[in-house]
Amino acid sequence: LARDQFEVYYQAQVSLETGRIIGAESLIRWIHPELGVVSPAKFIPLAEETGLIIPIGEWVLRQSAMQVKEWHDQGFDIDWVSVNVSGVQIQRSNFADTVYGILVETDCESHLLELEITESTVMHNTEYVIDVFDRIKHLGVRLAIDDFGTGYSSLSHLKRLPLDKIKIDQSFVRDLPNNSDDAAIATAINAMAQSLGFTVIAEGVETRQQASFLKKIGCQQGQGYLYSRPVTASEFTALLRAEQLNNKK
Ligand code: C2E
Ligand code: MG
Ligand code: MG
């Protein structure tokens, strides 16, 4: 962080109905001088152990808020940037205050920011998480559950959370549409989440067949290599610009 070696990449989130980019997920990368690009799967668990996830997470949030405000101010049609939040940030910092402070500091409208927390984090320490989520929701920030289907959700907890969105974990998307178990699970998660009033996005969409199956079951949004890999902010700006031109045609 001190050497400025982190960078935030952005991955498109699209409407399955129209195929258009409607949002983006922020994904941190460590650009190491010798090791090259280090995956967050490698260093986030360490940062969580050492507590460094708190300043790192705050940095990602600030970058993402500044970036989405910039895209919005430039007139690009992007509805939100979604930022991953670790359970450690929620449990060991005044997280709702941090979010509020960053919104004020960056002058970012709260509805442009979405936060994603993994299902396993939410189902740990639920009472505390519900309290923090309620405070964040009051700010007007959107909330999503990441990796849904992998974390033993209690449905009685789920209905008490002020959620906007559920992300179907990519492990259920990978073998669609042929694996009948995954097809049944994706269909059931989508139906349950939508009847609770949540938007549903599928992660890890790589093929047209997966996308058309998801669209057929009524899933609203998708994210994955089929649309775009995570790219730098300037590459993402180019994607938004290309879309803007396409829509004018
Ligand atoms: P995640 O939040 O579930 O992010 C989705 C991961 O799937 C990302 O990996 C993304 O690059 C990858 N992905 C996207 N589309 C596809 C696809 O079509 N196929 C496949 N096979 N993979 C796809 P990434 O960027 O390596 O991030 C891994 C995890 O690290 C994230 O999982 C998230 O839990 C964590 N992470 C990333 N950035 C941050 C951050 O800023 N803060 C925190 N706390 N965690 C982060
Ligand atoms: Mg995520
Ligand atoms: Mg995920």
mmCIF file of C-alpha atoms and ligand atoms in Angstrom:
data_model
loop_
_atom_site.group_PDB
_atom_site.id
_atom_site.type_symbol
_atom_site.label_atom_id
_atom_site.label_comp_id
_atom_site.label_asym_id
_atom_site.label_seq_id
_atom_site.Cartn_x
_atom_site.Cartn_y
_atom_site.Cartn_z
ATOM 1 C CA LEU A 1 0.000 0.000 0.000
ATOM 2 C CA ALA A 2 2.817 2.388 0.928
ATOM 3 C CA ARG A 3 4.686 1.550 -2.303
ATOM 4 C CA ASP A 4 1.547 2.030 -4.362
ATOM 5 C CA GLN A 5 1.673 -1.501 -5.812
ATOM 6 C CA PHE A 6 -2.044 -2.233 -5.692
ATOM 7 C CA GLU A 7 -4.374 -1.610 -8.568
ATOM 8 C CA VAL A 8 -8.132 -2.013 -8.855
ATOM 9 C CA TYR A 9 -9.373 -3.927 -11.904
ATOM 10 C CA TYR A 10 -13.005 -3.814 -13.021
ATOM 11 C CA GLN A 11 -15.137 -6.597 -14.436
ATOM 12 C CA ALA A 12 -18.348 -5.893 -16.347
ATOM 13 C CA GLN A 13 -21.721 -6.930 -14.956
ATOM 14 C CA VAL A 14 -24.320 -7.157 -17.715
ATOM 15 C CA SER A 15 -28.077 -7.337 -18.093
ATOM 16 C CA LEU A 16 -28.854 -10.802 -19.509
ATOM 17 C CA GLU A 17 -31.923 -9.284 -21.158
ATOM 18 C CA THR A 18 -30.125 -6.600 -23.189
ATOM 19 C CA GLY A 19 -26.496 -7.748 -23.006
ATOM 20 C CA ARG A 20 -25.492 -4.242 -21.903
ATOM 21 C CA ILE A 21 -22.977 -3.356 -19.173
ATOM 22 C CA ILE A 22 -24.886 -2.061 -16.158
ATOM 23 C CA GLY A 23 -22.285 -2.271 -13.411
ATOM 24 C CA ALA A 24 -18.806 -3.458 -12.529
ATOM 25 C CA GLU A 25 -17.097 -5.410 -9.771
ATOM 26 C CA SER A 26 -13.842 -4.076 -8.304
ATOM 27 C CA LEU A 27 -11.160 -6.737 -8.044
ATOM 28 C CA ILE A 28 -7.849 -5.840 -6.449
ATOM 29 C CA ARG A 29 -4.503 -6.836 -7.997
ATOM 30 C CA TRP A 30 -1.030 -6.608 -6.475
ATOM 31 C CA ILE A 31 1.372 -5.538 -9.214
ATOM 32 C CA HIS A 32 4.597 -6.853 -7.688
ATOM 33 C CA PRO A 33 7.935 -5.694 -9.202
ATOM 34 C CA GLU A 34 9.360 -9.253 -9.270
ATOM 35 C CA LEU A 35 6.346 -11.552 -8.997
ATOM 36 C CA GLY A 36 4.185 -9.714 -11.525
ATOM 37 C CA VAL A 37 0.423 -9.685 -10.997
ATOM 38 C CA VAL A 38 -0.416 -11.457 -7.711
ATOM 39 C CA SER A 39 -3.969 -12.811 -7.342
ATOM 40 C CA PRO A 40 -6.098 -11.623 -4.418
ATOM 41 C CA ALA A 41 -6.830 -15.282 -3.655
ATOM 42 C CA LYS A 42 -3.161 -15.426 -2.545
ATOM 43 C CA PHE A 43 -2.792 -12.250 -0.501
ATOM 44 C CA ILE A 44 -6.279 -11.389 0.817
ATOM 45 C CA PRO A 45 -6.283 -14.314 3.312
ATOM 46 C CA LEU A 46 -2.886 -13.111 4.616
ATOM 47 C CA ALA A 47 -4.100 -9.529 4.807
ATOM 48 C CA GLU A 48 -7.079 -10.782 6.807
ATOM 49 C CA GLU A 49 -4.805 -12.648 9.235
ATOM 50 C CA THR A 50 -2.565 -9.638 9.820
ATOM 51 C CA GLY A 51 -5.370 -7.074 9.933
ATOM 52 C CA LEU A 52 -3.891 -5.238 6.939
ATOM 53 C CA ILE A 53 -7.174 -5.897 5.129
ATOM 54 C CA ILE A 54 -8.609 -2.913 6.996
ATOM 55 C CA PRO A 55 -6.413 -0.229 5.341
ATOM 56 C CA ILE A 56 -6.310 -2.191 2.050
ATOM 57 C CA GLY A 57 -10.098 -2.564 1.993
ATOM 58 C CA GLU A 58 -10.531 1.130 2.727
ATOM 59 C CA TRP A 59 -8.179 1.958 -0.150
ATOM 60 C CA VAL A 60 -10.175 -0.236 -2.590
ATOM 61 C CA LEU A 61 -13.402 1.391 -1.457
ATOM 62 C CA ARG A 62 -12.005 4.889 -1.955
ATOM 63 C CA GLN A 63 -10.566 4.074 -5.419
ATOM 64 C CA SER A 64 -13.845 2.478 -6.485
ATOM 65 C CA ALA A 65 -15.955 5.400 -5.252
ATOM 66 C CA MET A 66 -13.698 7.915 -7.054
ATOM 67 C CA GLN A 67 -13.795 5.803 -10.218
ATOM 68 C CA VAL A 68 -17.551 5.307 -10.415
ATOM 69 C CA LYS A 69 -18.097 9.004 -9.709
ATOM 70 C CA GLU A 70 -15.720 9.841 -12.557
ATOM 71 C CA TRP A 71 -17.541 7.518 -15.000
ATOM 72 C CA HIS A 72 -20.871 8.914 -13.871
ATOM 73 C CA ASP A 73 -19.666 12.531 -14.218
ATOM 74 C CA GLN A 74 -18.344 11.724 -17.707
ATOM 75 C CA GLY A 75 -21.864 10.670 -18.688
ATOM 76 C CA PHE A 76 -21.277 6.926 -18.957
ATOM 77 C CA ASP A 77 -24.304 4.804 -18.311
ATOM 78 C CA ILE A 78 -23.075 2.701 -15.380
ATOM 79 C CA ASP A 79 -25.329 2.149 -12.405
ATOM 80 C CA TRP A 80 -22.862 0.936 -9.757
ATOM 81 C CA VAL A 81 -19.438 -0.386 -8.850
ATOM 82 C CA SER A 82 -19.518 -3.339 -6.493
ATOM 83 C CA VAL A 83 -16.728 -3.685 -3.912
ATOM 84 C CA ASN A 84 -15.763 -6.874 -2.059
ATOM 85 C CA VAL A 85 -15.732 -6.486 1.713
ATOM 86 C CA SER A 86 -14.041 -8.898 4.100
ATOM 87 C CA GLY A 87 -15.687 -10.084 7.301
ATOM 88 C CA VAL A 88 -12.661 -8.736 9.169
ATOM 89 C CA GLN A 89 -13.505 -5.204 8.007
ATOM 90 C CA ILE A 90 -17.046 -5.601 9.305
ATOM 91 C CA GLN A 91 -16.033 -7.140 12.612
ATOM 92 C CA ARG A 92 -12.918 -5.168 13.472
ATOM 93 C CA SER A 93 -13.531 -1.634 12.265
ATOM 94 C CA ASN A 94 -16.317 0.926 12.389
ATOM 95 C CA PHE A 95 -17.202 -0.121 8.904
ATOM 96 C CA ALA A 96 -20.431 1.839 8.404
ATOM 97 C CA ASP A 97 -18.607 5.027 9.494
ATOM 98 C CA THR A 98 -15.793 4.268 7.045
ATOM 99 C CA VAL A 99 -18.274 3.898 4.191
ATOM 100 C CA TYR A 100 -19.989 7.154 5.128
ATOM 101 C CA GLY A 101 -16.630 8.957 5.384
ATOM 102 C CA ILE A 102 -15.549 7.750 1.946
ATOM 103 C CA LEU A 103 -18.838 8.813 0.330
ATOM 104 C CA VAL A 104 -18.430 12.300 1.774
ATOM 105 C CA GLU A 105 -14.726 12.543 0.953
ATOM 106 C CA THR A 106 -15.115 11.409 -2.670
ATOM 107 C CA ASP A 107 -18.468 13.154 -3.212
ATOM 108 C CA CYS A 108 -19.798 9.884 -4.636
ATOM 109 C CA GLU A 109 -23.582 9.346 -4.662
ATOM 110 C CA SER A 110 -24.373 6.405 -2.387
ATOM 111 C CA HIS A 111 -26.497 4.518 -4.945
ATOM 112 C CA LEU A 112 -23.420 4.201 -7.202
ATOM 113 C CA LEU A 113 -21.763 1.963 -4.648
ATOM 114 C CA GLU A 114 -22.573 -1.668 -3.931
ATOM 115 C CA LEU A 115 -20.852 -3.830 -1.323
ATOM 116 C CA GLU A 116 -20.502 -7.603 -1.591
ATOM 117 C CA ILE A 117 -19.951 -9.839 1.383
ATOM 118 C CA THR A 118 -19.587 -13.610 1.118
ATOM 119 C CA GLU A 119 -22.395 -15.765 2.343
ATOM 120 C CA SER A 120 -20.159 -17.493 4.908
ATOM 121 C CA THR A 121 -19.211 -14.130 6.465
ATOM 122 C CA VAL A 122 -22.820 -13.075 6.732
ATOM 123 C CA MET A 123 -23.901 -16.298 8.383
ATOM 124 C CA HIS A 124 -21.110 -15.917 10.967
ATOM 125 C CA ASN A 125 -21.937 -13.267 13.548
ATOM 126 C CA THR A 126 -25.297 -12.576 11.985
ATOM 127 C CA GLU A 127 -26.706 -10.206 14.591
ATOM 128 C CA TYR A 128 -23.717 -7.911 14.313
ATOM 129 C CA VAL A 129 -23.716 -8.075 10.513
ATOM 130 C CA ILE A 130 -27.439 -7.217 10.365
ATOM 131 C CA ASP A 131 -26.795 -4.134 12.490
ATOM 132 C CA VAL A 132 -23.897 -2.952 10.285
ATOM 133 C CA PHE A 133 -25.878 -3.723 7.098
ATOM 134 C CA ASP A 134 -28.866 -1.729 8.365
ATOM 135 C CA ARG A 135 -26.622 1.285 8.935
ATOM 136 C CA ILE A 136 -25.010 0.972 5.487
ATOM 137 C CA LYS A 137 -28.400 0.474 3.832
ATOM 138 C CA HIS A 138 -29.583 3.728 5.448
ATOM 139 C CA LEU A 139 -26.797 5.531 3.617
ATOM 140 C CA GLY A 140 -28.353 4.354 0.336
ATOM 141 C CA VAL A 141 -25.556 1.919 -0.542
ATOM 142 C CA ARG A 142 -26.576 -1.388 -2.191
ATOM 143 C CA LEU A 143 -25.758 -4.733 -0.571
ATOM 144 C CA ALA A 144 -25.070 -8.077 -2.226
ATOM 145 C CA ILE A 145 -24.247 -11.559 -0.990
ATOM 146 C CA ASP A 146 -21.273 -13.073 -2.814
ATOM 147 C CA ASP A 147 -20.641 -16.774 -3.542
ATOM 148 C CA PHE A 148 -24.225 -17.670 -2.681
ATOM 149 C CA GLY A 149 -24.877 -21.375 -2.255
ATOM 150 C CA THR A 150 -21.526 -22.150 -0.642
ATOM 151 C CA GLY A 151 -22.074 -20.794 2.865
ATOM 152 C CA TYR A 152 -24.867 -22.617 4.687
ATOM 153 C CA SER A 153 -27.395 -19.804 4.735
ATOM 154 C CA SER A 154 -30.060 -19.761 7.331
ATOM 155 C CA LEU A 155 -33.212 -18.626 5.570
ATOM 156 C CA SER A 156 -34.464 -16.958 8.739
ATOM 157 C CA HIS A 157 -31.320 -14.808 8.738
ATOM 158 C CA LEU A 158 -31.503 -14.189 5.026
ATOM 159 C CA LYS A 159 -34.947 -12.622 5.222
ATOM 160 C CA ARG A 160 -33.784 -10.228 7.981
ATOM 161 C CA LEU A 161 -30.889 -8.833 5.946
ATOM 162 C CA PRO A 162 -31.509 -5.590 4.000
ATOM 163 C CA LEU A 163 -30.172 -7.084 0.761
ATOM 164 C CA ASP A 164 -30.492 -5.966 -2.840
ATOM 165 C CA LYS A 165 -28.762 -8.778 -4.654
ATOM 166 C CA ILE A 166 -27.599 -12.372 -4.551
ATOM 167 C CA LYS A 167 -24.649 -13.632 -6.578
ATOM 168 C CA ILE A 168 -24.974 -17.289 -7.614
ATOM 169 C CA ASP A 169 -21.563 -18.846 -7.003
ATOM 170 C CA GLN A 170 -19.601 -19.771 -10.100
ATOM 171 C CA SER A 171 -19.319 -23.418 -9.010
ATOM 172 C CA PHE A 172 -23.014 -23.843 -9.923
ATOM 173 C CA VAL A 173 -22.622 -22.021 -13.233
ATOM 174 C CA ARG A 174 -19.549 -23.880 -14.514
ATOM 175 C CA ASP A 175 -21.338 -27.051 -15.677
ATOM 176 C CA LEU A 176 -24.563 -25.457 -16.880
ATOM 177 C CA PRO A 177 -26.718 -26.350 -18.705
ATOM 178 C CA ASN A 178 -25.840 -30.061 -18.911
ATOM 179 C CA ASN A 179 -25.315 -30.932 -15.255
ATOM 180 C CA SER A 180 -28.848 -31.478 -13.979
ATOM 181 C CA ASP A 181 -27.927 -30.950 -10.308
ATOM 182 C CA ASP A 182 -26.367 -27.556 -11.053
ATOM 183 C CA ALA A 183 -29.310 -26.663 -13.278
ATOM 184 C CA ALA A 184 -31.696 -27.494 -10.421
ATOM 185 C CA ILE A 185 -29.622 -25.544 -7.875
ATOM 186 C CA ALA A 186 -29.291 -22.441 -10.070
ATOM 187 C CA THR A 187 -33.035 -22.528 -10.798
ATOM 188 C CA ALA A 188 -33.907 -22.906 -7.111
ATOM 189 C CA ILE A 189 -31.534 -20.141 -5.910
ATOM 190 C CA ASN A 190 -32.878 -17.797 -8.559
ATOM 191 C CA ALA A 191 -36.534 -18.497 -7.691
ATOM 192 C CA MET A 192 -35.982 -18.194 -3.940
ATOM 193 C CA ALA A 193 -33.929 -14.999 -4.179
ATOM 194 C CA GLN A 194 -36.371 -13.304 -6.528
ATOM 195 C CA SER A 195 -39.363 -14.204 -4.407
ATOM 196 C CA LEU A 196 -37.585 -12.588 -1.457
ATOM 197 C CA GLY A 197 -37.289 -9.469 -3.646
ATOM 198 C CA PHE A 198 -33.581 -9.681 -4.455
ATOM 199 C CA THR A 199 -31.953 -9.186 -7.836
ATOM 200 C CA VAL A 200 -29.947 -12.197 -9.017
ATOM 201 C CA ILE A 201 -26.590 -12.185 -10.800
ATOM 202 C CA ALA A 202 -24.702 -15.291 -11.936
ATOM 203 C CA GLU A 203 -20.906 -15.323 -11.572
ATOM 204 C CA GLY A 204 -18.426 -17.074 -13.849
ATOM 205 C CA VAL A 205 -20.480 -16.976 -17.051
ATOM 206 C CA GLU A 206 -18.101 -18.183 -19.763
ATOM 207 C CA THR A 207 -20.297 -19.555 -22.544
ATOM 208 C CA ARG A 208 -23.373 -18.531 -24.537
ATOM 209 C CA GLN A 209 -25.067 -21.768 -23.479
ATOM 210 C CA GLN A 210 -24.685 -20.838 -19.805
ATOM 211 C CA ALA A 211 -25.997 -17.341 -20.483
ATOM 212 C CA SER A 212 -29.039 -18.547 -22.395
ATOM 213 C CA PHE A 213 -29.899 -21.099 -19.703
ATOM 214 C CA LEU A 214 -29.646 -18.395 -17.020
ATOM 215 C CA LYS A 215 -31.764 -16.031 -19.064
ATOM 216 C CA LYS A 216 -34.347 -18.777 -19.594
ATOM 217 C CA ILE A 217 -34.744 -19.347 -15.832
ATOM 218 C CA GLY A 218 -35.248 -15.599 -15.347
ATOM 219 C CA CYS A 219 -31.871 -14.683 -13.854
ATOM 220 C CA GLN A 220 -31.443 -10.953 -14.476
ATOM 221 C CA GLN A 221 -27.695 -10.324 -14.602
ATOM 222 C CA GLY A 222 -24.446 -12.061 -15.489
ATOM 223 C CA GLN A 223 -20.733 -11.589 -15.011
ATOM 224 C CA GLY A 224 -17.883 -13.592 -16.489
ATOM 225 C CA TYR A 225 -15.278 -14.063 -19.184
ATOM 226 C CA LEU A 226 -18.033 -14.315 -21.849
ATOM 227 C CA TYR A 227 -18.520 -10.551 -21.443
ATOM 228 C CA SER A 228 -15.138 -9.385 -20.201
ATOM 229 C CA ARG A 229 -12.233 -10.366 -17.986
ATOM 230 C CA PRO A 230 -11.368 -7.994 -15.145
ATOM 231 C CA VAL A 231 -9.493 -5.077 -16.791
ATOM 232 C CA THR A 232 -7.777 -1.860 -15.712
ATOM 233 C CA ALA A 233 -9.844 1.284 -15.168
ATOM 234 C CA SER A 234 -8.694 2.782 -18.475
ATOM 235 C CA GLU A 235 -9.529 -0.424 -20.372
ATOM 236 C CA PHE A 236 -12.940 -0.430 -18.707
ATOM 237 C CA THR A 237 -13.468 3.180 -19.775
ATOM 238 C CA ALA A 238 -12.808 2.016 -23.350
ATOM 239 C CA LEU A 239 -15.481 -0.705 -22.943
ATOM 240 C CA LEU A 240 -17.981 1.899 -21.721
ATOM 241 C CA ARG A 241 -17.105 4.218 -24.580
ATOM 242 C CA ALA A 242 -17.565 1.442 -27.163
ATOM 243 C CA GLU A 243 -20.978 0.668 -25.692
ATOM 244 C CA GLN A 244 -21.981 4.312 -25.757
ATOM 245 C CA LEU A 245 -21.100 4.510 -29.466
ATOM 246 C CA ASN A 246 -22.985 1.286 -30.187
ATOM 247 C CA ASN A 247 -26.110 2.603 -28.497
ATOM 248 C CA LYS A 248 -26.040 5.822 -30.514
ATOM 249 C CA LYS A 249 -26.025 3.852 -33.770
HETATM 250 P P1 C2E B 1 -15.148 -13.015 -6.000
HETATM 251 O O1 C2E B 1 -15.532 -11.732 -5.356
HETATM 252 O O2 C2E B 1 -16.137 -14.113 -5.962
HETATM 253 O O3 C2E B 1 -14.747 -12.622 -7.469
HETATM 254 C C1 C2E B 1 -14.942 -13.427 -8.598
HETATM 255 C C2 C2E B 1 -13.661 -14.063 -9.057
HETATM 256 O O4 C2E B 1 -13.939 -14.844 -10.216
HETATM 257 C C3 C2E B 1 -12.587 -13.067 -9.492
HETATM 258 O O5 C2E B 1 -11.312 -13.640 -9.187
HETATM 259 C C4 C2E B 1 -12.797 -13.003 -11.006
HETATM 260 O O6 C2E B 1 -11.647 -12.595 -11.717
HETATM 261 C C5 C2E B 1 -13.137 -14.445 -11.299
HETATM 262 N N1 C2E B 1 -13.929 -14.598 -12.513
HETATM 263 C C6 C2E B 1 -14.722 -13.683 -13.104
HETATM 264 N N2 C2E B 1 -15.319 -14.199 -14.208
HETATM 265 C C7 C2E B 1 -14.901 -15.467 -14.310
HETATM 266 C C8 C2E B 1 -15.184 -16.529 -15.255
HETATM 267 O O7 C2E B 1 -15.949 -16.379 -16.212
HETATM 268 N N3 C2E B 1 -14.568 -17.715 -15.012
HETATM 269 C C9 C2E B 1 -13.739 -17.927 -13.953
HETATM 270 N N4 C2E B 1 -13.188 -19.124 -13.819
HETATM 271 N N5 C2E B 1 -13.455 -16.948 -13.051
HETATM 272 C C10 C2E B 1 -14.033 -15.739 -13.225
HETATM 273 P P2 C2E B 1 -10.164 -12.764 -8.550
HETATM 274 O O8 C2E B 1 -10.167 -11.408 -9.171
HETATM 275 O O9 C2E B 1 -8.917 -13.577 -8.589
HETATM 276 O O10 C2E B 1 -10.647 -12.590 -7.049
HETATM 277 C C11 C2E B 1 -10.728 -13.715 -6.191
HETATM 278 C C12 C2E B 1 -11.408 -13.376 -4.895
HETATM 279 O O11 C2E B 1 -10.597 -12.458 -4.141
HETATM 280 C C13 C2E B 1 -12.734 -12.644 -5.075
HETATM 281 O O12 C2E B 1 -13.760 -13.571 -5.339
HETATM 282 C C14 C2E B 1 -12.885 -11.970 -3.734
HETATM 283 O O13 C2E B 1 -13.394 -12.871 -2.773
HETATM 284 C C15 C2E B 1 -11.444 -11.646 -3.372
HETATM 285 N N6 C2E B 1 -11.181 -10.211 -3.651
HETATM 286 C C16 C2E B 1 -10.856 -9.598 -4.806
HETATM 287 N N7 C2E B 1 -10.711 -8.271 -4.638
HETATM 288 C C17 C2E B 1 -10.962 -8.033 -3.335
HETATM 289 C C18 C2E B 1 -10.995 -6.850 -2.518
HETATM 290 O O14 C2E B 1 -10.786 -5.721 -2.972
HETATM 291 N N8 C2E B 1 -11.297 -7.027 -1.178
HETATM 292 C C19 C2E B 1 -11.576 -8.259 -0.645
HETATM 293 N N9 C2E B 1 -11.857 -8.341 0.666
HETATM 294 N N10 C2E B 1 -11.571 -9.380 -1.379
HETATM 295 C C20 C2E B 1 -11.271 -9.271 -2.707
HETATM 296 MG MG MG B 2 -17.112 -10.618 -5.343
HETATM 297 MG MG MG B 3 -17.921 -14.658 -5.947
#
